[in-house]
Amino acid sequence: MQELRTSLVEALARATGLPAPQVDGMVGLPKNPAHGDLAFPCFALAKRDGKNPVELARALADDIALPDGFAAVEPTGPFLNFRFDRAAFITRTVQSVLEQGDRYGAGAPNDDVVVVDYSSPNIAKPFHIGHLRSTLIGWSLAKIFRFLGHPVVGINHLGDWGTQFGYVWVGCERWGRPADDDPDPILALVDRYVRATKLKEEDPSVEEAARDYFRRLEAGDADARAFWDYARTVSLDEFKAVYARLGVAFDHYTGEAFFNDKMDGVLADVEAAGVGEVSDGAWGVSLGDDLGFALLKKADGATLYLTRDLAAIDYRHRTFGFDRVLYVVGAPQSLHFKQLSALCEKLGKPYHDRIVHVPFGHVHGMSTRSGGAVPLVALLDEAHERALRALREEVTKRPEGLDEDAVAEQIGKSAIIFNDLSRGRIKDVHFDWDAALSFRGDTGPYLQYAHARINGIAARAEAELPDAVDGSRLPEDEAFQLAAQIGRFHDAVRKAAATYEPSAIAAYLLDLARQFSRANEVLRVKDAEAGIKEQRFALFVACRQTLANGLRLLGIEPIDRM
Ligand code: ARG
């Protein structure tokens, strides 16, 4: 589509002598779609030449050499209207989807390594909704960049280090560890943490004990380490269960603790650059008015989140030689990442301008029926249960022998994922169960339903793919509009990558599904005569393939039957 437009702009620029960017700004859709596919108004040209625009349009129609892919040009008053060679366009588009299959829309392999840091929850703390957003956005971006041919390294930068461990430890010392058969041990660890931090208000020795524990941990004390191991394993088991259920994966789980033995190197780097200074007994780098003082070592010698991020980026650079690192982390941490970039610049690191913070807004209203904070597993369970009900109520003609439970699990996840990824990242997301699960709204279930319906068409119509795709058998406007939307998939994927916005693909898929619905009303496959039937079917198969490719880039596995 874009190519057609570009070649028309070039042809018009040649014929008129106007600069191509100016022509590009003038070419648009005809007011009346029946007049053509693209229009060029002749007013500016007429003014330049002191001629009548209507006459000019007529003269230009005779002069211009129609570029490839166009079938006709017609003057209509002061406008020049162009028609695509729609049949050729449909043929080309459908053919390339059928040929390329799940690579349709993909990019050629290249060497620009993209590191994506996502999910990164904190040990011994619940996996909260912010981490769910990071997980979904990061996973989708990792898939998008991989699809575009980049080597991608997905990293879970676990928050498995820091003074908060001290409070969990104190709490467990006082009130015991969670029982071995505790169904939700993280919740029990959180309980110990909350109680210990509360106790600290009355009893100052709690804080001292917590700090002392963390000092021992940093120093490599075996007992301190054993407790850390235990808390980490318990938490990670639970996180991994959620990842497995969502189908999310990582190449590395290198959390903050992984960098503990690399702190001295970082601090030496800062020392060597001569930018470190002492402030209130603590040590760090002053970054100026906007970014303030970047604390790297506390008075008691403990290092910080920022120190570990400094070590982490250097390690990643040495290990993966990245082109950029995407940090998919909530907007409240924007100062942190600005400080990180500024620090790297001060240290003369070549990668200081390859740090990309991909921030996102809050999620409101996400709670389970029981209310309160949302353990992820409970959220997924509720999605499953509600999806099963929605499936039974809304999809009245379900295929025989359908594994409704398996389908409900897929629909529930699609609802949660799509609800999140369909909004611009930075906007706060409002979560509403009924809206997210509706089969008629702009939802994951709606897209899944469209996907399954296309498969159903094939089954009912007993159609087969034609030997050769022939767009001239698809003269209906709906067929062209559907093919045109299929042809825009490339642009949607590239836009999503350029803006780090999976929502560009989500919006694209909703348009695609709507075009499918329109086409499906007109282009019946089942009753069409032989010769046309296969062509219609091929168009729908191309649509299904594109829908599936797009859904997978969002981290949603398409459903074949429902
Ligand atoms: N664990 C952090 C948090 O929960 C997020 C870590 C993000 N990644 C990073 N490299 N800083 O807020």
Coordinates of C-alpha atoms and ligand atoms in Angstrom, one line a residue:
M1 CA 0.0 0.0 0.0
Q2 CA 2.7 2.4 1.1
E3 CA 4.7 1.4 -1.9
L4 CA 1.8 2.3 -4.3
R5 CA 1.4 5.6 -2.7
T6 CA 5.2 6.3 -2.9
S7 CA 5.4 5.5 -6.5
L8 CA 2.4 7.7 -7.3
V9 CA 3.9 10.6 -5.4
E10 CA 7.1 10.2 -7.4
A11 CA 5.2 10.1 -10.7
L12 CA 3.2 13.3 -9.7
A13 CA 6.4 15.1 -8.7
R14 CA 8.0 14.3 -12.0
A15 CA 4.9 15.4 -14.0
T16 CA 4.3 18.6 -12.1
G17 CA 7.8 19.7 -11.1
L18 CA 6.7 20.0 -7.4
P19 CA 9.0 18.6 -4.8
A20 CA 8.0 15.1 -3.7
P21 CA 7.5 16.0 0.0
Q22 CA 5.0 18.7 -1.0
V23 CA 3.1 16.3 -3.3
D24 CA 3.1 13.7 -0.5
G25 CA 1.3 16.2 1.7
M26 CA -1.3 16.8 -0.9
V27 CA -2.2 13.3 -2.0
G28 CA -5.1 11.9 0.0
L29 CA -8.2 9.8 -0.2
P30 CA -11.0 11.0 -2.5
K31 CA -13.9 12.4 -0.6
N32 CA -16.2 10.0 -2.4
P33 CA -14.6 6.5 -2.3
A34 CA -16.4 5.6 -5.5
H35 CA -14.2 8.1 -7.3
G36 CA -11.0 6.2 -6.7
D37 CA -8.3 5.1 -4.2
L38 CA -6.1 8.2 -4.1
A39 CA -6.7 11.8 -5.1
F40 CA -4.5 14.7 -6.0
P41 CA -6.0 18.3 -5.8
C42 CA -4.8 20.7 -8.5
F43 CA -5.4 24.0 -6.7
A44 CA -1.8 24.8 -5.7
L45 CA -0.5 23.9 -9.1
A46 CA -3.1 26.0 -10.8
K47 CA -2.2 29.0 -8.6
R48 CA 1.5 28.5 -9.4
D49 CA 0.9 28.4 -13.2
G50 CA -2.0 30.9 -13.2
K51 CA -4.3 28.3 -14.8
N52 CA -7.7 26.9 -14.2
P53 CA -7.5 23.9 -11.9
V54 CA -10.2 22.0 -13.7
E55 CA -8.4 22.3 -17.0
L56 CA -5.1 21.5 -15.3
A57 CA -6.5 18.3 -13.9
R58 CA -7.6 17.3 -17.4
A59 CA -4.3 18.1 -19.0
L60 CA -2.4 16.3 -16.2
A61 CA -4.5 13.2 -16.6
D62 CA -3.3 13.0 -20.2
D63 CA 0.3 13.6 -19.5
I64 CA 1.1 11.5 -16.4
A65 CA 2.7 8.1 -16.8
L66 CA 0.7 5.8 -14.6
P67 CA 3.1 3.9 -12.3
D68 CA 3.0 0.2 -11.9
G69 CA 0.1 -1.1 -9.8
F70 CA -2.3 1.6 -11.0
A71 CA -5.1 0.8 -13.4
A72 CA -6.6 4.3 -14.2
V73 CA -6.5 8.0 -13.7
E74 CA -9.5 10.3 -14.1
P75 CA -10.0 14.0 -13.7
T76 CA -13.0 14.9 -11.5
G77 CA -13.4 18.7 -11.4
P78 CA -10.2 20.1 -10.0
F79 CA -9.1 16.7 -8.7
L80 CA -7.2 13.9 -10.3
N81 CA -8.4 10.5 -9.1
F82 CA -6.3 7.4 -9.3
R83 CA -7.4 3.8 -9.1
F84 CA -5.2 1.0 -8.0
D85 CA -5.0 -2.1 -10.1
R86 CA -7.0 -3.8 -7.3
A87 CA -6.9 -7.3 -8.7
A88 CA -3.1 -7.2 -9.0
F89 CA -2.8 -5.8 -5.5
I90 CA -5.0 -8.6 -4.0
T91 CA -3.2 -11.3 -5.9
R92 CA 0.2 -10.0 -4.8
T93 CA -0.8 -9.6 -1.1
V94 CA -2.6 -12.9 -0.7
Q95 CA 0.1 -14.7 -2.5
S96 CA 2.9 -13.4 -0.3
V97 CA 1.0 -14.2 2.9
L98 CA 0.4 -17.8 1.7
E99 CA 4.0 -18.1 0.7
Q100 CA 5.6 -16.6 3.8
G101 CA 3.2 -18.1 6.3
D102 CA 4.2 -17.3 9.9
R103 CA 7.1 -15.3 8.5
Y104 CA 4.7 -12.9 6.8
G105 CA 5.6 -9.4 8.0
A106 CA 9.0 -10.5 9.4
G107 CA 12.3 -8.7 8.9
A108 CA 15.6 -10.0 7.6
P109 CA 18.2 -11.2 10.1
N110 CA 20.5 -8.4 11.3
D111 CA 23.2 -7.9 14.0
D112 CA 21.6 -5.2 16.1
V113 CA 21.3 -6.9 19.5
V114 CA 18.4 -5.8 21.6
V115 CA 18.5 -6.6 25.3
V116 CA 15.0 -6.5 26.9
D117 CA 14.9 -6.2 30.7
Y118 CA 11.4 -7.1 31.8
S119 CA 9.2 -8.5 34.5
S120 CA 11.9 -8.3 37.1
P121 CA 9.8 -8.8 40.2
N122 CA 11.2 -8.7 43.7
I123 CA 11.9 -11.8 45.8
A124 CA 9.8 -12.3 48.9
K125 CA 7.3 -9.7 47.7
P126 CA 4.1 -10.4 45.7
F127 CA 4.3 -10.3 42.0
H128 CA 2.1 -7.2 41.6
I129 CA 0.2 -5.8 38.7
G130 CA 3.0 -3.4 37.7
H131 CA 5.2 -6.5 37.2
L132 CA 2.5 -8.1 35.1
R133 CA 2.5 -5.1 32.8
S134 CA 6.2 -5.2 32.5
T135 CA 6.1 -8.9 31.8
L136 CA 3.5 -8.6 29.1
I137 CA 4.9 -5.5 27.4
G138 CA 8.5 -6.8 27.6
W139 CA 7.6 -10.2 26.3
S140 CA 5.7 -8.7 23.4
L141 CA 8.6 -6.3 22.5
A142 CA 11.1 -9.2 22.7
K143 CA 8.9 -11.1 20.2
I144 CA 8.5 -8.1 17.9
F145 CA 12.2 -7.4 17.7
R146 CA 13.0 -11.1 17.2
F147 CA 10.4 -11.1 14.4
L148 CA 12.2 -8.2 12.8
G149 CA 15.4 -10.2 12.7
H150 CA 17.2 -8.8 15.7
P151 CA 19.1 -11.1 18.1
V152 CA 17.2 -10.5 21.3
V153 CA 18.3 -11.3 24.9
G154 CA 15.5 -11.4 27.4
I155 CA 16.5 -10.8 30.9
N156 CA 14.7 -11.1 34.2
H157 CA 16.5 -8.7 36.5
L158 CA 15.1 -10.1 39.7
G159 CA 15.1 -7.9 42.7
D160 CA 16.8 -10.6 44.8
W161 CA 19.1 -8.3 46.8
G162 CA 18.7 -5.4 49.1
T163 CA 18.0 -4.5 52.7
Q164 CA 14.4 -5.6 52.5
F165 CA 15.7 -9.1 52.8
G166 CA 16.8 -8.2 56.3
Y167 CA 13.2 -7.6 57.3
V168 CA 12.0 -10.8 55.9
W169 CA 14.8 -12.5 57.8
V170 CA 13.9 -10.8 61.1
G171 CA 10.3 -11.7 60.6
C172 CA 11.0 -15.3 60.0
E173 CA 13.3 -15.4 63.0
R174 CA 10.5 -14.0 65.2
W175 CA 7.4 -15.7 63.8
G176 CA 8.8 -18.7 62.0
R177 CA 9.2 -19.6 58.3
P178 CA 6.1 -20.5 56.3
A179 CA 5.2 -24.2 56.6
D180 CA 6.5 -26.6 54.0
D181 CA 3.0 -27.3 52.8
D182 CA 1.9 -23.6 52.7
P183 CA 0.1 -23.2 49.4
D184 CA 1.2 -19.6 49.0
P185 CA 4.6 -19.2 50.8
I186 CA 5.3 -15.8 49.3
L187 CA 2.2 -14.5 51.0
A188 CA 3.7 -15.8 54.3
L189 CA 7.0 -14.2 53.6
V190 CA 5.3 -10.9 52.9
D191 CA 3.4 -11.3 56.1
R192 CA 6.8 -11.6 58.0
Y193 CA 8.1 -8.6 56.1
V194 CA 5.1 -6.5 56.9
R195 CA 5.1 -7.4 60.6
A196 CA 8.9 -6.8 60.9
T197 CA 8.7 -3.4 59.3
K198 CA 5.7 -2.5 61.6
L199 CA 7.6 -3.7 64.6
K200 CA 10.5 -1.5 63.6
E201 CA 8.3 1.6 64.5
E202 CA 8.3 0.6 68.1
D203 CA 11.5 -1.4 68.4
P204 CA 14.6 0.2 66.8
S205 CA 16.7 -2.9 67.3
V206 CA 14.7 -4.5 64.4
E207 CA 16.2 -2.1 62.0
E208 CA 19.7 -2.8 63.3
A209 CA 19.1 -6.6 63.1
A210 CA 17.8 -6.3 59.5
R211 CA 20.8 -4.2 58.4
D212 CA 23.1 -6.6 60.2
Y213 CA 21.6 -9.5 58.3
F214 CA 22.1 -7.8 55.0
R215 CA 25.7 -6.9 55.8
R216 CA 26.4 -10.6 56.6
L217 CA 24.7 -11.5 53.3
E218 CA 26.8 -9.1 51.3
A219 CA 29.9 -10.4 53.1
G220 CA 29.1 -14.0 52.1
D221 CA 28.1 -15.4 55.5
A222 CA 26.9 -19.0 54.9
D223 CA 23.8 -18.9 57.2
A224 CA 22.7 -15.6 55.8
R225 CA 23.2 -17.0 52.3
A226 CA 21.2 -20.1 53.1
F227 CA 18.2 -18.1 54.2
W228 CA 18.5 -16.0 51.1
D229 CA 18.6 -19.1 48.9
Y230 CA 15.5 -20.4 50.6
A231 CA 13.5 -17.2 50.1
R232 CA 14.6 -16.9 46.6
T233 CA 13.7 -20.4 45.6
V234 CA 10.3 -20.2 47.2
S235 CA 9.5 -17.0 45.3
L236 CA 11.0 -18.0 42.0
D237 CA 9.0 -21.3 42.0
E238 CA 5.8 -19.2 42.3
F239 CA 6.9 -16.7 39.6
K240 CA 7.9 -19.4 37.2
A241 CA 4.4 -21.0 37.6
V242 CA 2.9 -17.7 36.4
Y243 CA 5.4 -17.4 33.5
A244 CA 4.7 -20.9 32.4
R245 CA 1.0 -20.3 32.4
L246 CA 1.3 -17.1 30.4
G247 CA 3.8 -18.7 28.0
V248 CA 6.4 -16.1 28.9
A249 CA 10.2 -17.0 28.9
F250 CA 13.5 -15.4 29.6
D251 CA 17.0 -16.1 28.3
H252 CA 18.6 -15.2 31.6
Y253 CA 17.5 -14.9 35.2
T254 CA 20.4 -12.6 36.3
G255 CA 19.0 -10.6 39.2
E256 CA 20.6 -8.0 41.4
A257 CA 22.4 -10.6 43.5
F258 CA 24.2 -11.8 40.5
F259 CA 26.1 -8.5 40.5
N260 CA 27.0 -8.5 44.1
D261 CA 30.6 -9.7 43.4
K262 CA 30.9 -7.1 40.7
M263 CA 30.4 -4.1 43.0
D264 CA 34.0 -3.4 43.6
G265 CA 34.7 -3.1 39.9
V266 CA 31.9 -0.6 39.5
L267 CA 33.0 1.5 42.4
A268 CA 36.6 1.4 41.1
D269 CA 35.4 2.6 37.7
V270 CA 33.8 5.6 39.3
E271 CA 36.9 6.2 41.4
A272 CA 39.1 6.1 38.3
A273 CA 36.9 8.5 36.4
G274 CA 37.4 10.9 39.3
V275 CA 33.6 11.7 39.6
G276 CA 32.8 10.2 43.0
E277 CA 32.3 12.3 46.1
V278 CA 31.3 11.8 49.7
S279 CA 28.0 13.3 50.9
D280 CA 26.8 12.7 54.5
G281 CA 29.2 9.8 54.8
A282 CA 27.6 8.1 51.8
W283 CA 29.3 8.0 48.4
G284 CA 28.1 8.8 45.0
V285 CA 28.1 11.1 42.0
S286 CA 26.6 14.5 41.7
L287 CA 24.7 14.8 38.5
G288 CA 23.6 18.4 38.6
D289 CA 20.4 20.2 39.4
D290 CA 17.9 18.0 37.5
L291 CA 19.2 14.6 38.4
G292 CA 20.6 15.3 41.8
F293 CA 23.0 13.1 43.7
A294 CA 23.3 9.5 42.6
L295 CA 23.9 7.5 45.7
L296 CA 26.1 4.4 45.0
K297 CA 27.3 3.3 48.5
K298 CA 25.7 4.0 51.8
A299 CA 27.6 5.0 54.9
D300 CA 27.5 1.4 56.2
G301 CA 29.1 0.2 52.9
A302 CA 25.9 -1.3 51.4
T303 CA 25.4 -0.8 47.7
L304 CA 22.2 0.2 46.1
Y305 CA 19.8 -0.7 43.3
L306 CA 21.5 1.9 41.1
T307 CA 25.0 0.5 41.8
R308 CA 23.8 -2.9 40.7
D309 CA 22.2 -1.5 37.5
L310 CA 25.5 0.1 36.7
A311 CA 27.2 -3.3 37.1
A312 CA 24.5 -5.0 35.2
I313 CA 24.7 -2.8 32.1
D314 CA 28.4 -3.1 31.9
Y315 CA 28.2 -6.9 32.2
R316 CA 25.5 -6.9 29.5
H317 CA 27.6 -4.8 27.2
R318 CA 30.6 -7.1 27.6
T319 CA 28.5 -10.3 27.3
F320 CA 26.0 -9.5 24.6
G321 CA 27.5 -6.4 22.8
F322 CA 24.1 -4.8 22.6
D323 CA 22.9 -2.1 20.3
R324 CA 20.4 -1.0 22.9
V325 CA 18.9 -2.1 26.2
L326 CA 15.2 -1.7 26.8
Y327 CA 14.2 -1.4 30.5
V328 CA 10.5 -2.1 30.7
V329 CA 9.8 -0.6 34.0
G330 CA 7.0 1.6 35.4
A331 CA 7.1 5.4 34.8
P332 CA 7.9 6.2 38.5
Q333 CA 11.4 4.9 37.9
S334 CA 12.2 7.4 35.2
L335 CA 14.6 9.4 37.3
H336 CA 16.5 6.2 38.1
F337 CA 17.1 5.5 34.4
K338 CA 18.0 9.1 33.7
Q339 CA 20.6 8.8 36.4
L340 CA 21.8 5.6 35.0
S341 CA 22.4 7.1 31.5
A342 CA 24.0 10.2 33.0
L343 CA 26.3 8.1 35.2
C344 CA 27.4 6.0 32.2
E345 CA 28.1 9.2 30.2
K346 CA 30.2 10.5 33.1
L347 CA 32.1 7.3 33.1
G348 CA 32.7 7.6 29.4
K349 CA 30.8 4.4 28.6
P350 CA 30.2 3.9 24.9
Y351 CA 26.7 2.7 25.6
H352 CA 25.4 5.6 27.6
D353 CA 23.1 6.6 24.8
R354 CA 21.7 3.1 24.2
I355 CA 19.7 3.0 27.4
V356 CA 16.0 3.1 26.6
H357 CA 13.6 3.3 29.5
V358 CA 10.2 1.9 28.2
P359 CA 7.9 3.3 30.9
F360 CA 4.2 2.5 31.5
G361 CA 1.3 3.7 33.5
H362 CA -0.7 2.1 36.3
V363 CA -3.4 -0.5 36.2
H364 CA -6.6 0.4 38.1
G365 CA -9.4 -1.8 39.1
M366 CA -7.7 -5.1 38.8
S367 CA -8.9 -7.1 41.7
T368 CA -10.4 -10.6 42.1
R369 CA -13.8 -11.1 43.4
S370 CA -12.5 -11.6 46.9
G371 CA -11.0 -8.1 46.7
G372 CA -7.7 -6.9 48.0
A373 CA -4.3 -7.2 46.3
V374 CA -4.2 -9.6 43.4
P375 CA -2.0 -12.6 43.5
L376 CA -1.4 -13.4 39.9
V377 CA -2.4 -17.0 40.1
A378 CA -5.8 -16.0 41.5
L379 CA -6.2 -13.5 38.8
L380 CA -5.5 -16.1 36.1
D381 CA -7.9 -18.6 37.8
E382 CA -10.6 -16.0 37.9
A383 CA -10.0 -15.2 34.2
H384 CA -10.3 -18.8 33.4
E385 CA -13.5 -19.3 35.3
R386 CA -15.1 -16.1 33.8
A387 CA -14.0 -17.0 30.3
L388 CA -15.6 -20.4 30.6
R389 CA -18.9 -18.8 31.5
A390 CA -18.6 -16.2 28.8
L391 CA -17.8 -18.9 26.2
R392 CA -20.9 -20.8 27.2
E393 CA -23.2 -17.8 27.2
E394 CA -21.9 -15.8 24.2
V395 CA -20.7 -18.5 21.8
T396 CA -23.9 -20.4 21.3
K397 CA -22.8 -22.6 18.4
R398 CA -19.7 -24.2 19.7
P399 CA -18.1 -27.1 17.7
E400 CA -18.8 -30.6 19.0
G401 CA -16.2 -32.2 21.2
L402 CA -14.6 -28.8 22.1
D403 CA -12.3 -28.9 25.0
E404 CA -14.0 -26.0 26.7
D405 CA -11.6 -25.9 29.6
A406 CA -8.6 -25.5 27.4
V407 CA -10.3 -22.9 25.3
A408 CA -11.4 -21.0 28.4
E409 CA -7.8 -20.9 29.7
Q410 CA -6.7 -19.4 26.4
I411 CA -9.5 -16.9 26.2
G412 CA -9.0 -15.8 29.8
K413 CA -5.3 -15.1 29.1
S414 CA -6.1 -13.3 25.8
A415 CA -8.5 -11.1 27.7
I416 CA -5.9 -10.1 30.3
I417 CA -3.0 -9.7 27.8
F418 CA -5.0 -7.8 25.2
N419 CA -6.6 -5.5 27.7
D420 CA -3.1 -4.5 28.8
L421 CA -1.4 -4.2 25.4
S422 CA -4.2 -2.5 23.5
R423 CA -3.7 0.8 25.4
G424 CA -0.8 3.1 24.8
R425 CA 1.8 2.1 27.4
I426 CA 2.0 5.3 29.3
K427 CA -1.7 5.6 29.8
D428 CA -3.1 4.2 33.0
V429 CA -5.1 1.1 32.3
H430 CA -8.5 0.6 33.7
F431 CA -9.3 -3.1 34.2
D432 CA -12.9 -4.2 34.0
W433 CA -13.7 -8.0 33.8
D434 CA -16.8 -7.7 31.7
A435 CA -15.2 -5.3 29.2
A436 CA -12.0 -7.4 28.9
L437 CA -13.9 -10.6 28.3
S438 CA -16.6 -9.4 25.9
F439 CA -16.7 -11.2 22.6
R440 CA -18.0 -8.1 20.9
G441 CA -15.8 -5.3 22.2
D442 CA -12.2 -4.4 21.3
T443 CA -10.9 -7.4 23.1
G444 CA -8.7 -10.4 23.0
P445 CA -11.7 -12.8 23.0
Y446 CA -13.1 -10.9 20.0
L447 CA -9.9 -11.4 18.0
Q448 CA -9.7 -15.1 19.0
Y449 CA -13.3 -15.5 18.0
A450 CA -12.5 -14.0 14.6
H451 CA -9.6 -16.3 14.2
A452 CA -11.6 -19.4 15.1
R453 CA -14.4 -18.3 12.8
I454 CA -12.1 -18.2 9.8
N455 CA -11.1 -21.7 10.5
G456 CA -14.7 -22.6 10.8
I457 CA -15.4 -21.2 7.4
A458 CA -12.9 -23.6 5.9
A459 CA -14.4 -26.6 7.7
R460 CA -18.0 -25.8 6.7
A461 CA -17.3 -24.8 3.1
E462 CA -15.0 -27.7 2.4
A463 CA -13.0 -25.3 0.3
E464 CA -9.4 -25.7 -0.8
L465 CA -6.7 -23.3 -1.7
P466 CA -6.6 -22.5 -5.4
D467 CA -3.6 -23.5 -7.6
A468 CA -2.9 -19.8 -8.3
V469 CA -4.3 -16.8 -6.4
D470 CA -6.3 -14.6 -8.8
G471 CA -7.4 -11.2 -7.4
S472 CA -9.6 -10.6 -10.5
R473 CA -12.1 -13.1 -9.1
L474 CA -12.5 -10.9 -6.0
P475 CA -13.9 -7.7 -7.5
E476 CA -15.9 -6.7 -4.4
D477 CA -14.8 -3.6 -2.5
E478 CA -14.7 -5.6 0.7
A479 CA -12.2 -8.0 -0.7
F480 CA -9.9 -5.1 -1.6
Q481 CA -10.3 -3.4 1.7
L482 CA -9.5 -6.6 3.5
A483 CA -6.4 -7.2 1.4
A484 CA -5.3 -3.6 1.9
Q485 CA -5.5 -4.1 5.6
I486 CA -3.5 -7.3 5.4
G487 CA -0.9 -5.4 3.4
R488 CA -0.6 -2.9 6.3
F489 CA 0.8 -5.5 8.7
H490 CA 4.4 -4.7 7.9
D491 CA 3.9 -1.1 8.8
A492 CA 2.1 -1.9 12.1
V493 CA 4.9 -4.2 13.2
R494 CA 7.6 -1.6 12.4
K495 CA 5.7 1.1 14.1
A496 CA 5.3 -1.0 17.2
A497 CA 9.1 -1.5 17.2
A498 CA 10.0 2.1 16.5
T499 CA 7.8 3.4 19.3
Y500 CA 8.1 0.4 21.7
E501 CA 4.3 0.2 21.5
P502 CA 2.7 -3.2 21.2
S503 CA -0.5 -1.3 21.1
A504 CA 0.2 -0.4 17.4
I505 CA -0.2 -4.1 16.6
A506 CA -3.2 -4.4 18.9
A507 CA -5.0 -1.5 17.1
Y508 CA -4.0 -3.0 13.7
L509 CA -5.5 -6.4 14.6
L510 CA -8.8 -4.9 15.7
D511 CA -9.1 -3.1 12.3
L512 CA -8.2 -6.4 10.5
A513 CA -10.9 -8.3 12.4
R514 CA -13.4 -5.6 11.5
Q515 CA -12.5 -5.8 7.9
F516 CA -12.8 -9.5 8.0
S517 CA -16.3 -9.3 9.5
R518 CA -17.4 -6.9 6.7
A519 CA -15.9 -9.1 4.0
N520 CA -17.4 -12.2 5.5
E521 CA -20.9 -10.8 5.1
V522 CA -20.4 -10.3 1.4
L523 CA -18.0 -12.9 0.3
R524 CA -19.7 -16.1 1.3
V525 CA -17.4 -19.1 0.7
K526 CA -19.8 -21.9 1.2
D527 CA -22.3 -21.2 -1.6
A528 CA -19.9 -19.5 -4.1
E529 CA -19.3 -21.1 -7.4
A530 CA -16.2 -23.1 -8.1
G531 CA -13.4 -20.8 -9.2
I532 CA -14.5 -18.0 -6.9
K533 CA -14.9 -20.1 -3.8
E534 CA -11.2 -21.0 -3.6
Q535 CA -10.2 -17.4 -4.2
R536 CA -12.4 -16.1 -1.4
F537 CA -11.1 -18.9 0.8
A538 CA -7.5 -17.9 0.0
L539 CA -8.2 -14.3 1.0
F540 CA -9.6 -15.5 4.3
V541 CA -6.7 -17.8 4.9
A542 CA -4.3 -14.9 4.4
C543 CA -6.3 -12.9 6.9
R544 CA -6.2 -15.7 9.4
Q545 CA -2.5 -16.1 9.0
T546 CA -1.9 -12.4 9.5
L547 CA -4.2 -12.3 12.5
A548 CA -2.3 -15.3 14.0
N549 CA 1.1 -13.6 13.3
G550 CA 0.0 -10.5 15.0
L551 CA -1.6 -12.2 18.0
R552 CA 1.7 -14.2 18.6
L553 CA 3.6 -10.9 18.6
L554 CA 1.4 -9.8 21.5
G555 CA 2.1 -13.1 23.3
I556 CA -1.3 -14.5 22.5
E557 CA -1.6 -18.0 21.1
P558 CA -4.4 -18.1 18.5
I559 CA -7.3 -20.5 19.1
D560 CA -8.4 -22.6 16.2
R561 CA -11.8 -23.7 17.3
M562 CA -14.4 -22.3 19.7
Ligands
ARG1 N1 12.8 -5.0 40.6 C1 12.5 -3.7 40.2 C2 11.2 -3.3 40.7 O1 10.4 -4.1 41.1 C3 12.5 -3.6 38.7 C4 13.8 -3.9 38.1 C5 13.9 -3.3 36.6 N2 15.1 -3.6 36.0 C6 16.3 -3.0 36.2 N3 17.3 -3.3 35.6 N4 16.3 -2.0 37.1 O2 10.9 -2.1 40.8

